[in-house]
Tab-separated table of C-alpha atoms in Angstrom:
chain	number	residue	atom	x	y	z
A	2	UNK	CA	-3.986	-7.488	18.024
A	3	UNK	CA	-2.319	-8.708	15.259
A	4	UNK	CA	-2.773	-7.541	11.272
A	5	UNK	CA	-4.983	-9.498	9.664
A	6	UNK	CA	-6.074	-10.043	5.967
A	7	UNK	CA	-9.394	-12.101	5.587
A	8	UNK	CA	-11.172	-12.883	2.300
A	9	UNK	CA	-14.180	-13.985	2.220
A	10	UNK	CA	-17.013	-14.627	-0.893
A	11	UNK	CA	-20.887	-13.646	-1.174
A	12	UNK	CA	-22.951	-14.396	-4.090
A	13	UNK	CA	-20.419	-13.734	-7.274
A	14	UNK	CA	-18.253	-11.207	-5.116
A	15	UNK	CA	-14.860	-11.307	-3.027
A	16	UNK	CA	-14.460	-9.153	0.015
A	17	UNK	CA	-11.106	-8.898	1.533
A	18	UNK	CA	-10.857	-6.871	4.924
A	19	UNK	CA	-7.589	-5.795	6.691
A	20	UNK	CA	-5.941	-4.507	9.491
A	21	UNK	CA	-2.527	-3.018	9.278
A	22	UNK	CA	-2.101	-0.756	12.525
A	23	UNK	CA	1.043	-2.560	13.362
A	24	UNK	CA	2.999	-2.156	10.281
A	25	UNK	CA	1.648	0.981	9.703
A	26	UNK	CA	3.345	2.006	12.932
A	27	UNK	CA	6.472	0.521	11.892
A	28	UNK	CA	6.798	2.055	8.569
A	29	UNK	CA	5.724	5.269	10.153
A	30	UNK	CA	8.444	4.642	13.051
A	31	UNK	CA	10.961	3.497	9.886
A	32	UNK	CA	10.354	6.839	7.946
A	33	UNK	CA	9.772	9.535	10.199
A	34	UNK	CA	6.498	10.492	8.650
A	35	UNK	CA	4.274	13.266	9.533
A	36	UNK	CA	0.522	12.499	10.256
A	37	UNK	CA	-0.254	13.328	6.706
A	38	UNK	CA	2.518	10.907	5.315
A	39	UNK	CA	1.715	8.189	7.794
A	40	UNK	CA	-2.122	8.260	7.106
A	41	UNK	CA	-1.413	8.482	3.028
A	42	UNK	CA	1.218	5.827	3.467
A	43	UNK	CA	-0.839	3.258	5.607
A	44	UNK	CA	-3.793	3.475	3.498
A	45	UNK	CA	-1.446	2.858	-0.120
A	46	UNK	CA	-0.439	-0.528	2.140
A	47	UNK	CA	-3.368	-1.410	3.101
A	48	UNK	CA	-4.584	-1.317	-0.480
A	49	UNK	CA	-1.763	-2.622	-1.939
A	50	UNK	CA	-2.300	-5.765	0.318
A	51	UNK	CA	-5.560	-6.404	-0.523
A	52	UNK	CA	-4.598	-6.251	-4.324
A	53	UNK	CA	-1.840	-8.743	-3.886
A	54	UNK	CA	-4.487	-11.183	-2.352
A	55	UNK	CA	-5.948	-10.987	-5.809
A	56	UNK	CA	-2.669	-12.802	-7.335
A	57	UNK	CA	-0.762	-16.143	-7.394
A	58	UNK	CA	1.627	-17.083	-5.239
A	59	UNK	CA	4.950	-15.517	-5.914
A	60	UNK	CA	3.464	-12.740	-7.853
A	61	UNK	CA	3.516	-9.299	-6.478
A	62	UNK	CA	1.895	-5.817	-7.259
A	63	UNK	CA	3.629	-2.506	-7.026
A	64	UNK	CA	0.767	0.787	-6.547
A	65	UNK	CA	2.249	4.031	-6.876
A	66	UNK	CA	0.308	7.223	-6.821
A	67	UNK	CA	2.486	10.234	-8.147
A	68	UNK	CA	0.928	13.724	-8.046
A	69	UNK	CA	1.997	17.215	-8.630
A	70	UNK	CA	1.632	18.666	-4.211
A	71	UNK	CA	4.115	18.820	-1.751
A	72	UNK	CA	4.015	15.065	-0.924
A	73	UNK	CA	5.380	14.049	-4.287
A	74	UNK	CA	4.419	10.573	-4.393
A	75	UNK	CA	2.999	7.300	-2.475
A	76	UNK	CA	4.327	3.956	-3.236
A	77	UNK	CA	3.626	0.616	-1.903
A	78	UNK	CA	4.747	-2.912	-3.118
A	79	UNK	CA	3.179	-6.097	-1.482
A	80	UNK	CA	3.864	-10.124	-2.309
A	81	UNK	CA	1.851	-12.762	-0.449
A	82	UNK	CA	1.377	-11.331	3.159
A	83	UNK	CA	4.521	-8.735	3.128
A	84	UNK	CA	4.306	-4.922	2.000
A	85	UNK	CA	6.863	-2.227	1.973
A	86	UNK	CA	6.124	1.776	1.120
A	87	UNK	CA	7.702	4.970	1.383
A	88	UNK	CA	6.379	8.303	0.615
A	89	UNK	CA	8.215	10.939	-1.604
A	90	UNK	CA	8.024	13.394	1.185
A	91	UNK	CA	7.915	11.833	4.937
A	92	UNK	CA	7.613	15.150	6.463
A	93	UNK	CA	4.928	16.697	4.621
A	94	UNK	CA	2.432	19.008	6.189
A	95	UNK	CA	-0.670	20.224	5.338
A	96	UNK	CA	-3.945	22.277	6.845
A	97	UNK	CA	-6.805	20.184	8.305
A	98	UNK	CA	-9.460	19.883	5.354
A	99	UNK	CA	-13.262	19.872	7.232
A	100	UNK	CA	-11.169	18.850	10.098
A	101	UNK	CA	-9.468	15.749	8.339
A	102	UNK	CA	-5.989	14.975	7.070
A	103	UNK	CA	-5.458	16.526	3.591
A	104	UNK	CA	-4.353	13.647	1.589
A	105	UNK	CA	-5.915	14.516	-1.777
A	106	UNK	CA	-4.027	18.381	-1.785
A	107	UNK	CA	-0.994	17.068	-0.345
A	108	UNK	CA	-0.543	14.448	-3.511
A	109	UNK	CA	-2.587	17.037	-5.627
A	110	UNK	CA	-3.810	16.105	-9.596
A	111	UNK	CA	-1.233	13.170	-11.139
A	112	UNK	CA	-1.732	9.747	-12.185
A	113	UNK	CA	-2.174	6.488	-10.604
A	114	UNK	CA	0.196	3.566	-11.703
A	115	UNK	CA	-0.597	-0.179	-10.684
A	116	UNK	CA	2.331	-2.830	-12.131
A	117	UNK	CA	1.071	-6.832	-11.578
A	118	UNK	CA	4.327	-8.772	-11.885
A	119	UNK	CA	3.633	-12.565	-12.801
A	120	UNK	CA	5.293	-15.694	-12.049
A	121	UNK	CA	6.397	-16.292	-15.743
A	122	UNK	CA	8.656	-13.242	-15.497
A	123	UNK	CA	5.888	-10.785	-17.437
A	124	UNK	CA	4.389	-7.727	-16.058
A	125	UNK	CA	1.234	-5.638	-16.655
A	126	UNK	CA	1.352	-1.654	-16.318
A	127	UNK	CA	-1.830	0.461	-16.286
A	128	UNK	CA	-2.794	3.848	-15.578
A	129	UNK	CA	-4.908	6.665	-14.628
A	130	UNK	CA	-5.440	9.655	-13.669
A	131	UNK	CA	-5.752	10.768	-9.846
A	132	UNK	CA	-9.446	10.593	-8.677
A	133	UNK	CA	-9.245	12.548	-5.958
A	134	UNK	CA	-6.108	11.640	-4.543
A	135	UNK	CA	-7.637	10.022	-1.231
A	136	UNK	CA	-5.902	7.028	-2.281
A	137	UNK	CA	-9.216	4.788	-1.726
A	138	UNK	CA	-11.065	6.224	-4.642
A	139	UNK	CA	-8.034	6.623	-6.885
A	140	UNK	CA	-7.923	2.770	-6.531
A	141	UNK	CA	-11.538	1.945	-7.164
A	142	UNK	CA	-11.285	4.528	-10.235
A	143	UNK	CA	-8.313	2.607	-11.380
A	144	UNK	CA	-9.968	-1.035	-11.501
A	145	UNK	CA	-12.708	0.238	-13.104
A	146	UNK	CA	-10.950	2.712	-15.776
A	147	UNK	CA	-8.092	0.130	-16.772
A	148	UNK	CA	-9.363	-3.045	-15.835
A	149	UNK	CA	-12.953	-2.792	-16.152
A	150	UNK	CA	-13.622	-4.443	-12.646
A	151	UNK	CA	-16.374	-2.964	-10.655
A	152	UNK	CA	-15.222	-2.636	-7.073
A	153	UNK	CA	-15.490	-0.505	-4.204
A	154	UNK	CA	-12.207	-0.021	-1.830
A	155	UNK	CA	-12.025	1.812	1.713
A	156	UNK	CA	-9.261	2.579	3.700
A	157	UNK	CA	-8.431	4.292	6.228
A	158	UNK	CA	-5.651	5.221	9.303
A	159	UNK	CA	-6.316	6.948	12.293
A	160	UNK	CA	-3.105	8.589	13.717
A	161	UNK	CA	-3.498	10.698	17.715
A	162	UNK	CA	-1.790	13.816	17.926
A	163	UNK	CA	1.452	12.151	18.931
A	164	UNK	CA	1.447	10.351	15.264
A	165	UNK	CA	0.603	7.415	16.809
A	166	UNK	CA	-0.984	4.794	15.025
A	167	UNK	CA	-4.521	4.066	16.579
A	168	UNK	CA	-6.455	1.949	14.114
A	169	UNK	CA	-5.829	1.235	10.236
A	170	UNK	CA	-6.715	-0.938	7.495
A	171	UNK	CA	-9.819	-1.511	5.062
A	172	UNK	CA	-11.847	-3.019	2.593
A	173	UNK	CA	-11.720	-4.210	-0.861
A	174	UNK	CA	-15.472	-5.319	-2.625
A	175	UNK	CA	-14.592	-7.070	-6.002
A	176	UNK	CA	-17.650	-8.041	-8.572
A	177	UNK	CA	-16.370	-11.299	-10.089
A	178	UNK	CA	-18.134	-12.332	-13.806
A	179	UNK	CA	-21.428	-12.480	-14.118
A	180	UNK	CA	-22.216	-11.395	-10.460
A	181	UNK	CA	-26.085	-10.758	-10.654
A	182	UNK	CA	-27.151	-6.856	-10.262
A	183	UNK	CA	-29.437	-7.725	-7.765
A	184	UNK	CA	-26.452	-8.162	-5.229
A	185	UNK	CA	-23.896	-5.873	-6.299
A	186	UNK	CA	-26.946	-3.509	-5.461
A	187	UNK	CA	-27.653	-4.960	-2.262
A	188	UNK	CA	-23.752	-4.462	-1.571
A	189	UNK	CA	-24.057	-0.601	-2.774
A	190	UNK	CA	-26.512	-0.376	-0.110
A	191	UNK	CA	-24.760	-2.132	2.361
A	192	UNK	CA	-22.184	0.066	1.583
A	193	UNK	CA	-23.917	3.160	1.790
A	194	UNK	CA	-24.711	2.728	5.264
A	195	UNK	CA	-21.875	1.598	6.636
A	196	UNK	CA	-19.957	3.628	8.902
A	197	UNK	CA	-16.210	5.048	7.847
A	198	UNK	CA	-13.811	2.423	8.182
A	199	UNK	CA	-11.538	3.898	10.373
A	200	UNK	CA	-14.809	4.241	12.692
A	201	UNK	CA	-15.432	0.110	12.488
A	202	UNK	CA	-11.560	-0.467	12.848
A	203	UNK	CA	-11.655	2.359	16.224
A	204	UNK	CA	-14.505	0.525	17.803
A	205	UNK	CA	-12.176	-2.858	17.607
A	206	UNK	CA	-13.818	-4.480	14.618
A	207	UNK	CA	-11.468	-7.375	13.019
A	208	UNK	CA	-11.397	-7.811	9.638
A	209	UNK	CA	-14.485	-10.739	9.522
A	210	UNK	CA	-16.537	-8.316	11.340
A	211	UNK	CA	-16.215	-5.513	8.480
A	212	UNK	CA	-17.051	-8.482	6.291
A	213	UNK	CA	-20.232	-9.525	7.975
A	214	UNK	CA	-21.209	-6.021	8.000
A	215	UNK	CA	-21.268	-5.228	4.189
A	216	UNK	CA	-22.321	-8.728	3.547
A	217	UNK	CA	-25.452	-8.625	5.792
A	218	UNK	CA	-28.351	-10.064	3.991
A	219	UNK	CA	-26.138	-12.035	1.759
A	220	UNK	CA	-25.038	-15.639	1.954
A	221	UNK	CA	-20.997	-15.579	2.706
A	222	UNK	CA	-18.489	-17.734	3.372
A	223	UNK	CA	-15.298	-16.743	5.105
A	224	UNK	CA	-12.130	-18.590	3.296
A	225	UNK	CA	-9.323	-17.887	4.689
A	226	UNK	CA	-7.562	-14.990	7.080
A	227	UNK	CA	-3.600	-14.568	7.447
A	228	UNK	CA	-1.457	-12.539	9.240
A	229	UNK	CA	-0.025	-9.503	7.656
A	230	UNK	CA	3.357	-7.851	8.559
A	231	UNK	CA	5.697	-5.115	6.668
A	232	UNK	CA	8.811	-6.839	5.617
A	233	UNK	CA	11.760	-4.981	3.091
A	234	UNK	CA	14.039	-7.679	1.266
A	235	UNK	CA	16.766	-5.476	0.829
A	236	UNK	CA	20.298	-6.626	1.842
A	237	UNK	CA	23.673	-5.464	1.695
A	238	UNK	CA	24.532	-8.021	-1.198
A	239	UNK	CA	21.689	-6.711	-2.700
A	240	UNK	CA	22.464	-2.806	-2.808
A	241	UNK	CA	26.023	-4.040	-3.534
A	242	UNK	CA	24.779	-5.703	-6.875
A	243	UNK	CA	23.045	-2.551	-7.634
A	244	UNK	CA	26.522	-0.272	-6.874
A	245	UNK	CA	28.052	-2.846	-9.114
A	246	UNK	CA	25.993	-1.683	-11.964
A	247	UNK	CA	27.047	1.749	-12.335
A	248	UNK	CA	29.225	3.376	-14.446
A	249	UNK	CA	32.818	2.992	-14.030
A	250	UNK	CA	33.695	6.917	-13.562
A	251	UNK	CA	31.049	6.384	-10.563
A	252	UNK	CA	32.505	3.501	-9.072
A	253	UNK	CA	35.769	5.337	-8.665
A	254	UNK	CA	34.534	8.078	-7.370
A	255	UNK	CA	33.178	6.428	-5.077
A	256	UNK	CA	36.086	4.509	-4.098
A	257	UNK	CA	37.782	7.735	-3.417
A	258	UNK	CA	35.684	8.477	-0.867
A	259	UNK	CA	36.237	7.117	2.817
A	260	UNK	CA	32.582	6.236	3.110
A	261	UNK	CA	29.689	5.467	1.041
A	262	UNK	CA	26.167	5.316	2.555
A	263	UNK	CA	23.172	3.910	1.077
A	264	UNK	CA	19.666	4.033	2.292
A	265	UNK	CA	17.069	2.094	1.489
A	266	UNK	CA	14.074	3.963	0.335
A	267	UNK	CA	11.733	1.197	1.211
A	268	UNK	CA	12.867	0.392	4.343
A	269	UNK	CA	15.158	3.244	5.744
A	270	UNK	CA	17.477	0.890	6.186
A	271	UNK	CA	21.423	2.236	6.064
A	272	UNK	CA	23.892	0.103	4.375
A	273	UNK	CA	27.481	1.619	4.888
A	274	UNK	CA	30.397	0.847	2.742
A	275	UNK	CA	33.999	1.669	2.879
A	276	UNK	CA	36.372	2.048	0.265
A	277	UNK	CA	37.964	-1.092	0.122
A	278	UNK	CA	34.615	-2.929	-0.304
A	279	UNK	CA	33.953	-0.351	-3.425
A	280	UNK	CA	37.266	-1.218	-4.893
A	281	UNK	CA	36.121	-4.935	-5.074
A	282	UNK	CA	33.767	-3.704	-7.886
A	283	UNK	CA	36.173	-2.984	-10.043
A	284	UNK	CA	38.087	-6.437	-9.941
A	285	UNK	CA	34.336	-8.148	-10.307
């Protein structure tokens, strides 16, 4: 099945609803991650989709969760339909909490930094501190702490004990401007009932499904649904710009070795360069 982002609107709200199993998978396959990383990783996506359905065209958001545990850090950056992540540690491990993946401890206490980067060129930076590290909550804490929007964000990735990706994805419940009380209560409820995401995405719901589900009793209207994919825009021109912009002691040295290689930390990806390419930097 392929991963799909749907938005939908009831009564003064926005619902978006995604699945991401697929490039979950592949950024899992791309990095090597543990269970822990993959499941921490996927859900920062997922999020991070769903935000960037929020913004204009062009315009991207970059979520990064930084804490003080052995996983060091969570980043995602998505634009339009296309996400990228890494995780500061792919190999992290931690003990089954209540017989679930320890995200929280393995990112521990820290802050939570979401970066909106217009089309005029500006950006917007906000933070806060680390809810509980789930990712999910940190998010919802976030909107409401920094940006004073009510919301109320799920996600979720369920990983077998090969680290395969089974189901992932979530949902994202924003209150728009003078939404009436009455139905961001009726949502609460909705929400209060409704099963854990990763057990509608297991059982095969899509994305439209989730949204019928938190909207029952409300009037809704699907709008649009796209597919999703994970796509890194790095290139070897690209990481040969940034090489360009080092110091000049670097640039030698580097041009005294026989080798350079580069990795992308988005991607994984592993630009080589020899020496001869390097010395072109210094004639540029």
């Amino acid at each position: 099945m392929e991963d799909t982002l749907t938005i939908a609107t009831a009564e003064g709200v926005r619902i978006y609803a995604i699945t991401t199993k697929n490039l979950v998978q592949e950024a899992a396959d791309r990095h090597h991650t543990s269970h822990l990383a993959t499941a921490a990783l996927g859900r920062a996506m997922s999020g991070a989709l769903m935000l960037a359905a929020t913004m204009k065209d062009g315009e991207r958001i970059l979520l990064k969760l930084k804490g003080d545990g052995p996983m060091g850090e969570v980043v995602a950056e998505a634009q339009g339909t296309s996400v990228r992540g890494y995780v500061g540690e792919p190999d992290v491990f931690m003990p089954l909490k209540n017989g679930k993946l320890d995200i929280g401890g393995a990112l521990g206490q820290g802050t939570i930094t979401l970066t909106r980067y217009l089309q005029n060129g500006e950006s917007f930076t906000g933070h806060a501190e680390l809810a509980d590290g789930e990712i999910a909550t940190d998010i919802t804490n976030y909107l409401y702490m920094s940006e004073q929007t009510p919301s109320s964000v799920a996600l979720g990735v369920l990983v077998d004990k090969d680290g395969k990706v089974l189901a992932a994805g979530g949902y994202f419940i924003q209150a728009m401007p003078g939404c009436d009380e009455e139905v961001l209560e009726k949502l609460g409820n909705n929400v209060a009932v409704t099963p854990y995401v990763t057990q509608l995405l297991e059982l095969g719901y899509t994305p439209e499904k989730i949204i019928e589900v938190l909207a029952r009793g409300l009037e809704f209207d699907i709008k649009e649904s796209m597919p999703v994919k994970f796509s890194c825009g790095c290139s070897k021109d690209k990481i040969l710009n940034m090489l360009a912009a080092l110091s000049q002691d670097d640039i030698d040295y580097l041009t005294e070795q026989p080798d350079t290689e580069v990795h992308c930390q988005y991607c994984n990806k592993v630009y080589n360069f020899s020496s001869e390419e390097l010395k072109q930097l210094k004639t540029n």
